[in-house]
CSV table of C-alpha atoms in Angstrom, one decimal:
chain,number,residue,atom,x,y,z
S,1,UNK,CA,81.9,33.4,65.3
S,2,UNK,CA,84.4,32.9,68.5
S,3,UNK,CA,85.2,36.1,70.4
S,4,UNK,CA,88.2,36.7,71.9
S,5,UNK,CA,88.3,38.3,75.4
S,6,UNK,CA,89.6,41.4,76.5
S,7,UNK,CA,92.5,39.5,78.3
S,8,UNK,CA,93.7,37.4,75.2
S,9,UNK,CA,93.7,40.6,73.7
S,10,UNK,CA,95.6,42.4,76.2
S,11,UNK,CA,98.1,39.2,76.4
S,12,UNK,CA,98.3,39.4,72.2
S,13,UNK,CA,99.5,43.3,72.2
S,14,UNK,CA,103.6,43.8,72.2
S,15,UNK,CA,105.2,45.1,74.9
S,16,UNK,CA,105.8,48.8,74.1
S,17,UNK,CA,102.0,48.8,73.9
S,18,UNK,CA,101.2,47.4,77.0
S,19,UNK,CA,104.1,49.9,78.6
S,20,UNK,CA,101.7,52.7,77.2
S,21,UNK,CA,98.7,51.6,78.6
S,22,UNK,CA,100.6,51.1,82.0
S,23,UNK,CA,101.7,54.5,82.0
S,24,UNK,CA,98.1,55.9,80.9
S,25,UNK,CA,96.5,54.0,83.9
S,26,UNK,CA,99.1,55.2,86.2
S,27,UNK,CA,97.6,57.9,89.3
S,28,UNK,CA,99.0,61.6,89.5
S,29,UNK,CA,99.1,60.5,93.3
S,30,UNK,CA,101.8,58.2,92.5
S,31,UNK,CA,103.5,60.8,91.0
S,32,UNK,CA,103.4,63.0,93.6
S,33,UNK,CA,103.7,60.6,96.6
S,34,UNK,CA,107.5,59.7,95.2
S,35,UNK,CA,107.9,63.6,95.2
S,36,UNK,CA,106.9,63.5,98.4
S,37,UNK,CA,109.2,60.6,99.6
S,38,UNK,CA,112.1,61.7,98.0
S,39,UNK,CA,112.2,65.2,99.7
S,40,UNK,CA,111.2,64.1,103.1
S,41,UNK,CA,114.4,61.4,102.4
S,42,UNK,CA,117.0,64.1,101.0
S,43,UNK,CA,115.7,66.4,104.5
S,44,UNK,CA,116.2,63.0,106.5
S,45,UNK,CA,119.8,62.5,105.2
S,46,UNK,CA,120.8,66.6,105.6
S,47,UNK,CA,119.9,66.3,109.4
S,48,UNK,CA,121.8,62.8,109.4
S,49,UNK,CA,125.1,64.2,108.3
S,50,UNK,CA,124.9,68.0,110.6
S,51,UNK,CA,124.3,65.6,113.6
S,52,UNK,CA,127.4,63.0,112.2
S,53,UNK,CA,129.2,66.4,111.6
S,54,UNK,CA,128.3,67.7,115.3
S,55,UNK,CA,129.2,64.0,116.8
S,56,UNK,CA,132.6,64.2,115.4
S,57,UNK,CA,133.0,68.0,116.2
S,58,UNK,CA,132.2,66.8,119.9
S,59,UNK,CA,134.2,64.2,120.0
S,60,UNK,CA,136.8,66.2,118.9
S,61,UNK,CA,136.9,68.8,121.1
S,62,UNK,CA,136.9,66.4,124.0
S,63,UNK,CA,139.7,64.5,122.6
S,64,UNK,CA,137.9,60.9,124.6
S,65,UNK,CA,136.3,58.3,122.9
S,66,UNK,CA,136.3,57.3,118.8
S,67,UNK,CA,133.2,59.0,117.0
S,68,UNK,CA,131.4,55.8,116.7
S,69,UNK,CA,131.1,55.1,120.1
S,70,UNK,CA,129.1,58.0,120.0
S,71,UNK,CA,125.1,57.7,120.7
S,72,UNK,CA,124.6,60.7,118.8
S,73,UNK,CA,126.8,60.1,115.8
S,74,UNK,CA,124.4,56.6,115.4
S,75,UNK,CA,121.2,58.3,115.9
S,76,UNK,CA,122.7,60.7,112.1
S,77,UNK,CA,123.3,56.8,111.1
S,78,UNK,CA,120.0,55.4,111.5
S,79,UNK,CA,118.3,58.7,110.2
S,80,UNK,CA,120.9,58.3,107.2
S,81,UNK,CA,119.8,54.7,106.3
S,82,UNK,CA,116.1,55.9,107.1
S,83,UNK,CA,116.1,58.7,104.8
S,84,UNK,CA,118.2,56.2,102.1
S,85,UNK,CA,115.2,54.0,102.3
S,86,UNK,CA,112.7,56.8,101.7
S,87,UNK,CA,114.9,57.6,98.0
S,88,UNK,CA,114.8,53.7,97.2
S,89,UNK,CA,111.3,53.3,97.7
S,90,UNK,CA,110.7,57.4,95.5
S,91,UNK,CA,112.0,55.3,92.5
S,92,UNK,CA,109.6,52.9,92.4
S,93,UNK,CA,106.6,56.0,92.5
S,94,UNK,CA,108.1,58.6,90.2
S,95,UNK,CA,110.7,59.0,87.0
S,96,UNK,CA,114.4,58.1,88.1
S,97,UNK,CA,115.3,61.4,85.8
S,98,UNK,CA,113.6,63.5,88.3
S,99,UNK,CA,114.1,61.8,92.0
S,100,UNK,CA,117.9,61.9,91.6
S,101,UNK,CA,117.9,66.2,90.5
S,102,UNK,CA,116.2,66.6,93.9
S,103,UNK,CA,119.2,65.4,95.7
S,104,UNK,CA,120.3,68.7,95.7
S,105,UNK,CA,117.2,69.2,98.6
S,106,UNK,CA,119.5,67.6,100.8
S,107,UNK,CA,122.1,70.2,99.9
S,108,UNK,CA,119.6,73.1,101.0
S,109,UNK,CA,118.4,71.7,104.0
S,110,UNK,CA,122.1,70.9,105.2
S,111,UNK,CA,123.1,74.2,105.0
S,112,UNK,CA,120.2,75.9,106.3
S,113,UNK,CA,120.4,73.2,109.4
S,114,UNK,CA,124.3,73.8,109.5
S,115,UNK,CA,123.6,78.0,109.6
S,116,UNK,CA,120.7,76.9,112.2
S,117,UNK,CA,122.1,74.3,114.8
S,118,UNK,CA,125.9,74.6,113.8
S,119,UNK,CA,126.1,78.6,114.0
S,120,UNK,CA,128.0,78.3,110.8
S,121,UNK,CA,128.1,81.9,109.1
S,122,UNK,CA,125.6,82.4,106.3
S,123,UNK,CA,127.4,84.2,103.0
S,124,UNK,CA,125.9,85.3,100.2
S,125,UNK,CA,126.3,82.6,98.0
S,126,UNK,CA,124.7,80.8,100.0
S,127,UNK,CA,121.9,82.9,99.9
S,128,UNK,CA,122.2,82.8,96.4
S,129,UNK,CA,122.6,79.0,95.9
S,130,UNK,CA,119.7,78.4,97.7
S,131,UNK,CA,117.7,80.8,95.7
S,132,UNK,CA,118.8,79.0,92.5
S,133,UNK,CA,118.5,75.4,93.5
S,134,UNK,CA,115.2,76.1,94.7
S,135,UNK,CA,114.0,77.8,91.5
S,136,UNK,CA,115.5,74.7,89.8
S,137,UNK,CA,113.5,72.2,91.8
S,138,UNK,CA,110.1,73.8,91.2
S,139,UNK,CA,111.5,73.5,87.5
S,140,UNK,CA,112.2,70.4,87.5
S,141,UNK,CA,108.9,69.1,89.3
S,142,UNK,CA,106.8,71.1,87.3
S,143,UNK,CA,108.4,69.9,83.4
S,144,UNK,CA,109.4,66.8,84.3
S,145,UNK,CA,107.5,63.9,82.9
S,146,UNK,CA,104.2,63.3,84.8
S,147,UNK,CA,103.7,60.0,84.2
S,148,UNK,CA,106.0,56.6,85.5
S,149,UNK,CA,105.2,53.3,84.6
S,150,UNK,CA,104.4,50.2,86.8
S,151,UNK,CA,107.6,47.9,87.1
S,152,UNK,CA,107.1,44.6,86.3
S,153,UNK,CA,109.6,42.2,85.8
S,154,UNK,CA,108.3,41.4,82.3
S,155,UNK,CA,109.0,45.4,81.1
S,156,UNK,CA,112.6,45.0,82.9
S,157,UNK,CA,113.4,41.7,80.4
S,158,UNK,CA,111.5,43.6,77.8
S,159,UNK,CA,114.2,47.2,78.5
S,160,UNK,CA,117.3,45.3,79.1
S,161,UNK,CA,117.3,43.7,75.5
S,162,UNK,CA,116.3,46.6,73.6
S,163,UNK,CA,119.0,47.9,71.2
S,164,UNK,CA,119.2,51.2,72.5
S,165,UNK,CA,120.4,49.8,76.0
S,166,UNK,CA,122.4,47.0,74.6
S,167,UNK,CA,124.4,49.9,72.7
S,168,UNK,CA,124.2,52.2,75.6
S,169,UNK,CA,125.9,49.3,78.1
S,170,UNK,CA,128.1,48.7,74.9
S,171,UNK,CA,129.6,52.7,74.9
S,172,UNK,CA,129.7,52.7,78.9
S,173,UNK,CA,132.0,49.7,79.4
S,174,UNK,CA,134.2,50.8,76.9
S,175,UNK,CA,134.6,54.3,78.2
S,176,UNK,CA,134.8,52.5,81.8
S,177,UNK,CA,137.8,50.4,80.9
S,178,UNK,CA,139.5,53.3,79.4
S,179,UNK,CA,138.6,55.7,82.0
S,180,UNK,CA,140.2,52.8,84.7
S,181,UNK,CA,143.4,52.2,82.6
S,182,UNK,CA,144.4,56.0,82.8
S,183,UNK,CA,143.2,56.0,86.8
S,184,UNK,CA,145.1,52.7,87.8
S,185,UNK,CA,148.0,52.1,84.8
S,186,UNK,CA,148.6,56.0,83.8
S,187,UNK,CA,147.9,57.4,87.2
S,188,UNK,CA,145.9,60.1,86.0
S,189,UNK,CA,144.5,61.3,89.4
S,190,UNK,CA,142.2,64.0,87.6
S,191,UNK,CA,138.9,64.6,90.1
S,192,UNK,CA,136.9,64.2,86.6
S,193,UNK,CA,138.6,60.8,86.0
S,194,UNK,CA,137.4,59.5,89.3
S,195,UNK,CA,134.1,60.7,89.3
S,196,UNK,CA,133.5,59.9,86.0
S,197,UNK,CA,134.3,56.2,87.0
S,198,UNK,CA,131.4,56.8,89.8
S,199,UNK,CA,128.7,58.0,87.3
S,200,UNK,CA,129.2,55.2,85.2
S,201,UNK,CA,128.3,53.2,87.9
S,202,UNK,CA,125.5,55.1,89.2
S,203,UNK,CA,123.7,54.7,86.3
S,204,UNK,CA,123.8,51.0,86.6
S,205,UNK,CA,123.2,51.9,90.2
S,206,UNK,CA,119.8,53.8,89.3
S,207,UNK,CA,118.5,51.6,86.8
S,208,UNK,CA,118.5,48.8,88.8
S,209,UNK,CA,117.4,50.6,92.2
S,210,UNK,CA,114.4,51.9,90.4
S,211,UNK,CA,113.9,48.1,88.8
S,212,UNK,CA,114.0,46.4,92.5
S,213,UNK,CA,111.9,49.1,94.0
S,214,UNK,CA,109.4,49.0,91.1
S,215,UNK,CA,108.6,45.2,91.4
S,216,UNK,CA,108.7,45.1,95.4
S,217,UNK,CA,105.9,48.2,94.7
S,218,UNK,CA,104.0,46.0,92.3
S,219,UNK,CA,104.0,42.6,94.5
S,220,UNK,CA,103.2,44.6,97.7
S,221,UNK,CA,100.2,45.8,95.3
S,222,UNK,CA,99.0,42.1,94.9
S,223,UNK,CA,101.3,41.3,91.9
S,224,UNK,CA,104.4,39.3,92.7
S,225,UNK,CA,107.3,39.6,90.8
S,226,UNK,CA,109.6,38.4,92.9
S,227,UNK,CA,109.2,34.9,91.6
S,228,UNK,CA,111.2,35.9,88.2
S,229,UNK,CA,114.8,35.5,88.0
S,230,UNK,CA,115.5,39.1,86.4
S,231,UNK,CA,114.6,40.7,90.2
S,232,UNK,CA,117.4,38.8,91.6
S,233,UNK,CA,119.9,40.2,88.6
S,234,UNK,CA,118.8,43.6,89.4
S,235,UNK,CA,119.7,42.8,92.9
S,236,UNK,CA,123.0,42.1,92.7
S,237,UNK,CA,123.9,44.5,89.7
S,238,UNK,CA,122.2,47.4,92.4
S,239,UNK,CA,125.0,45.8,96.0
S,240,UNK,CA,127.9,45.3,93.3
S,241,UNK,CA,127.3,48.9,91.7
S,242,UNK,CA,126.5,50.3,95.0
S,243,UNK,CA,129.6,48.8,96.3
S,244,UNK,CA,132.1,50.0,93.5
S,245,UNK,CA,130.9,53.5,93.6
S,246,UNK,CA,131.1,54.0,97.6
S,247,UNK,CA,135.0,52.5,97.1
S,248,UNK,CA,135.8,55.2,94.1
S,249,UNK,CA,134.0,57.9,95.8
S,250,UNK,CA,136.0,57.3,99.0
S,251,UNK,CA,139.1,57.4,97.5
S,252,UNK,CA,137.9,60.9,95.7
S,253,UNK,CA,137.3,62.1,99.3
S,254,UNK,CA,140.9,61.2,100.1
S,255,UNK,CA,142.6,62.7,97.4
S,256,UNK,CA,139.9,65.9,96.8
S,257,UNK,CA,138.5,68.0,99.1
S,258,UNK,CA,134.5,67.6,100.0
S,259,UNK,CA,134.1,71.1,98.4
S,260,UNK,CA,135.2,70.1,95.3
S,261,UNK,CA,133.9,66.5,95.4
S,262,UNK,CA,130.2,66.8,96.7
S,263,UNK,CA,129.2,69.3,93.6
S,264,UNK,CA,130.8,67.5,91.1
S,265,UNK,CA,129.3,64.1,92.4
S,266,UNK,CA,126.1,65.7,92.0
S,267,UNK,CA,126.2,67.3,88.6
S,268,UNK,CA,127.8,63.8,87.3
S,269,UNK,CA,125.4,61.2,89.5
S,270,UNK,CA,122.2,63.8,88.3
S,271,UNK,CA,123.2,63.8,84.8
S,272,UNK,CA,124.1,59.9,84.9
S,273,UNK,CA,120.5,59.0,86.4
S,274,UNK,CA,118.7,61.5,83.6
S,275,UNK,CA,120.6,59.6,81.0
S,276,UNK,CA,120.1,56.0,82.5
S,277,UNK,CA,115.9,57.3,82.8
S,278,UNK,CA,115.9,58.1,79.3
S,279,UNK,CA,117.5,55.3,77.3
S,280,UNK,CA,116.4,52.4,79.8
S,281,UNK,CA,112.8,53.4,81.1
S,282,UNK,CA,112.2,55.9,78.1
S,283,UNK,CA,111.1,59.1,80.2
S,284,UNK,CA,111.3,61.6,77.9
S,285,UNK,CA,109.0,59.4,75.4
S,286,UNK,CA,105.8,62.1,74.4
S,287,UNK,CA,107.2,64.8,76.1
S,288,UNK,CA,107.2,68.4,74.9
S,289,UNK,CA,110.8,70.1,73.4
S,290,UNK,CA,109.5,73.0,75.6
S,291,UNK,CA,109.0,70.3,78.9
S,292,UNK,CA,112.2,69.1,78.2
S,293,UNK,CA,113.9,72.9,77.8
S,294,UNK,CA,112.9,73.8,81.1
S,295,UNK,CA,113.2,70.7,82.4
S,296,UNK,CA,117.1,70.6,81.6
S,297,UNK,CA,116.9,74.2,82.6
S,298,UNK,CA,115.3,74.0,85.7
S,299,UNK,CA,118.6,71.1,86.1
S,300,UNK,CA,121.1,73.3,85.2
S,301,UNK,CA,120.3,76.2,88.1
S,302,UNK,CA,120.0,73.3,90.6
S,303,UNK,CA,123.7,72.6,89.3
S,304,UNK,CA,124.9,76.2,89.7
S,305,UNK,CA,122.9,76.6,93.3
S,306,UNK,CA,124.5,73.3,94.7
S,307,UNK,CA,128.0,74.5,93.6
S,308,UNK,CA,127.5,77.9,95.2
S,309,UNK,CA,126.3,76.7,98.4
S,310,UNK,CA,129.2,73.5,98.3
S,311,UNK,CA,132.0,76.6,97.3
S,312,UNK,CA,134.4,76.8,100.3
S,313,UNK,CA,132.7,75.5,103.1
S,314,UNK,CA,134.7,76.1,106.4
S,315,UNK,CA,136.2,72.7,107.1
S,316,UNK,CA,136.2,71.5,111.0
S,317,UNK,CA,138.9,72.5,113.2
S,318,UNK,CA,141.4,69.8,113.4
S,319,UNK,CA,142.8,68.5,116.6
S,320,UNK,CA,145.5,70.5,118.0
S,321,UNK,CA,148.8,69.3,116.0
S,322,UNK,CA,151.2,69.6,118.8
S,323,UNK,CA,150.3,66.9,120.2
S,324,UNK,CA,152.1,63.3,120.2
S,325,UNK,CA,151.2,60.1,120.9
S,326,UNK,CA,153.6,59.1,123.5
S,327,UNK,CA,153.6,55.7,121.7
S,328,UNK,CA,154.7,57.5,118.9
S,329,UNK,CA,158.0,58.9,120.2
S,330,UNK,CA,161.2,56.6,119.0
S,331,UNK,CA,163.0,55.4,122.1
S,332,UNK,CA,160.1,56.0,124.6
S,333,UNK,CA,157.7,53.7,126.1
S,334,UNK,CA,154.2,54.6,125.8
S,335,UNK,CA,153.9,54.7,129.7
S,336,UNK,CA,156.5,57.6,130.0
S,337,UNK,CA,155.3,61.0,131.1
S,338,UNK,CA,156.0,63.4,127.5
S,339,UNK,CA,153.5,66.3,129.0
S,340,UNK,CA,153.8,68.7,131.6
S,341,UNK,CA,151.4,68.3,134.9
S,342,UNK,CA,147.8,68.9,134.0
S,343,UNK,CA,147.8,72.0,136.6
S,344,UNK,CA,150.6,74.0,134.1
S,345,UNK,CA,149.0,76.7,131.3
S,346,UNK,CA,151.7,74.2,129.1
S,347,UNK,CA,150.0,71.2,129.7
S,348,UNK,CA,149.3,68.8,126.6
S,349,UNK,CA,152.2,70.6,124.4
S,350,UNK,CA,155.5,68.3,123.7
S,351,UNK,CA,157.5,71.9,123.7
S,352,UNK,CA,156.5,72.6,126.8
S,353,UNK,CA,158.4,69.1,127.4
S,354,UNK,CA,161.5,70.3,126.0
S,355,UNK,CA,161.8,73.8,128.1
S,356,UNK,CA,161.0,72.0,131.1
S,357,UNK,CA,164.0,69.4,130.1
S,358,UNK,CA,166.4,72.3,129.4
S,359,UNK,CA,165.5,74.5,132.6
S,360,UNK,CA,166.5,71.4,134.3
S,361,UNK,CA,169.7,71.5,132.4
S,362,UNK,CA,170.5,75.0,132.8
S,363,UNK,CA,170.0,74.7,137.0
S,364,UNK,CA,172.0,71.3,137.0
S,365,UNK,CA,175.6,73.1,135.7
């Protein structure tokens, strides 16, 4: 009688099986080295934006150069892109449903480093915030699922035809298109409309971050995958989504203020990535109802914590609004003098301008 060999029978077993056995033969060290890499990336981005924050707060104060000229405010950009890089490689270690809820780490760390290195003044709900987003962490790394399964591009092809995705993609364009008509045609410049519009696209965003960081992980491991056509889709769904969201959520920082955007950006991107976890990658498949209580739990104080600690922030001092541009003045050439000598207390003041003008007035007649 022929035999057949264990890899004919491995090649003969359908997909979902094979997913199993994947997941089953996947390390606890995996697990935890994504932990790992996404909170050493979310502490990388917190210093990123208090030294971008102190760079402009500088720059500000010394009224010389533009902010990017700045060696300091590009060392908070390379530390930005650095600790970005640490988050896109997490995905391809743990769940997406649990490396986007430990964004709100970089909420923490910024505003310990901001109470720290910024002397900003520490209020209580800050203190606790912090207390509830870090209960919510250790929730959420303690219930969420364990287990993550190597990315290939075969299980990608396999996920992006399943029914559950195809219906999934089928609800978010629609409520996409709708939620764009009232934003562009009606208008509607609602905070929830905008941001809506951006966690639609995250989870595009993190399904096919986690899908190009998953098969880079596999080929580095011996196993190329970048030979199949599907990476390169991912690709350029991950720049265009990317590219969408950073325009929406730009023009959500011009119209909202940061207090109200960055917790509302979190609870929709967190939520988004969760969902996008469970219907694409099936996270949530064999896990305990008591796992995934606590695990939503464990979501929900990271949620409250990061709007406590966002709530009210002081905002940095503005430049002194007296001041003109002399090439802003109708009638004047930008070379005439507006300001007083640099020796007067006035100096720098376009009032100050106007007396001087009027005491010359006064002693004329």
């Amino acid at each position: 009688m022929e035999t057949v060999s264990p890899p004919l029978i491995a090649l003969n077993r359908s997909p979902s099986l094979a997913h199993r056995a994947d997941i089953l033969e996947n390390p606890i060290q995996t697990y935890l080295l994504g932990i790992v890499i996404s909170i050493c990336g979310n502490v990388l981005i917190s210093i990123s934006l208090n030294i971008q924050k102190y760079a402009h707060v500088r720059q500000a104060q010394r009224c010389s150069k533009p902010y990017y000229t700045s060696v300091v405010w590009w060392c908070g950009v390379v530390l930005m892109g650095v600790g970005e890089l640490g988050n896109f490689a997490a995905y391809g270690f743990a769940p997406a449903s649990l490396i986007a809820p430990l964004g709100c780490v970089s909420v923490i760390a910024s505003a310990i480093i901001s109470v720290v290195f910024l002397k900003e003044t520490v209020r209580a709900s800050d203190i606790v915030g912090g207390t509830l987003a870090i209960t919510g962490t250790y929730l959420l790394v303690t219930f969420a699922p364990h287990t993550s399964t190597h990315i290939t591009a075969h299980l990608v092809q396999y996920h992006a035809i399943n029914w559950h995705f195809l219906l999934y993609m089928f609800l978010e364009i629609v409520l996409f298109c709708i939620l764009l008509y009232l934003y562009k045609r009606r208008k509607v410049k609602h905070i929830v409309i905008v941001m809506l519009l951006v966690a639609l696209l995250a989870s595009l965003t993190i399904i096919s971050v986690k899908a190009v960081s998953g098969m880079i992980t596999e080929s580095v491991r011996g196993q190329l995958q970048l030979i199949y056509p599907i990476f390169y889709v991912m690709l350029v769904v991950m720049v265009a989504s990317c590219a969408f969201q950073i325009k929406f959520l730009n023009e959500a920082m011009k119209m909202f203020d940061a207090t109200e955007v960055v917790p509302v950006n979190f609870v929709f991107f967190t939520t988004s990535a969760i969902v996008a976890g469970i219907i694409f990658y099936q996270e949530f498949e064999d896990l305990a109802l008591l796992d995934i209580f606590m695990f939503l739990f464990g979501c929900l104080l990271s949620f409250l914590g990061v709007f406590l600690i966002a709530r009210n922030r002081p905002k940095i001092k503005q430049q002194d609004r007296n001041f003109i541009a002399m090439d802003k003045i109708p009638g004047r050439r930008h070379t005439d003098k507006v300001q007083p000598e640099p020796k007067t207390s006035t100096y720098g003041s376009l009032a100050a301008k106007l007396i001087c003008n009027r005491a010359e007035q006064t002693a004329d007649s």
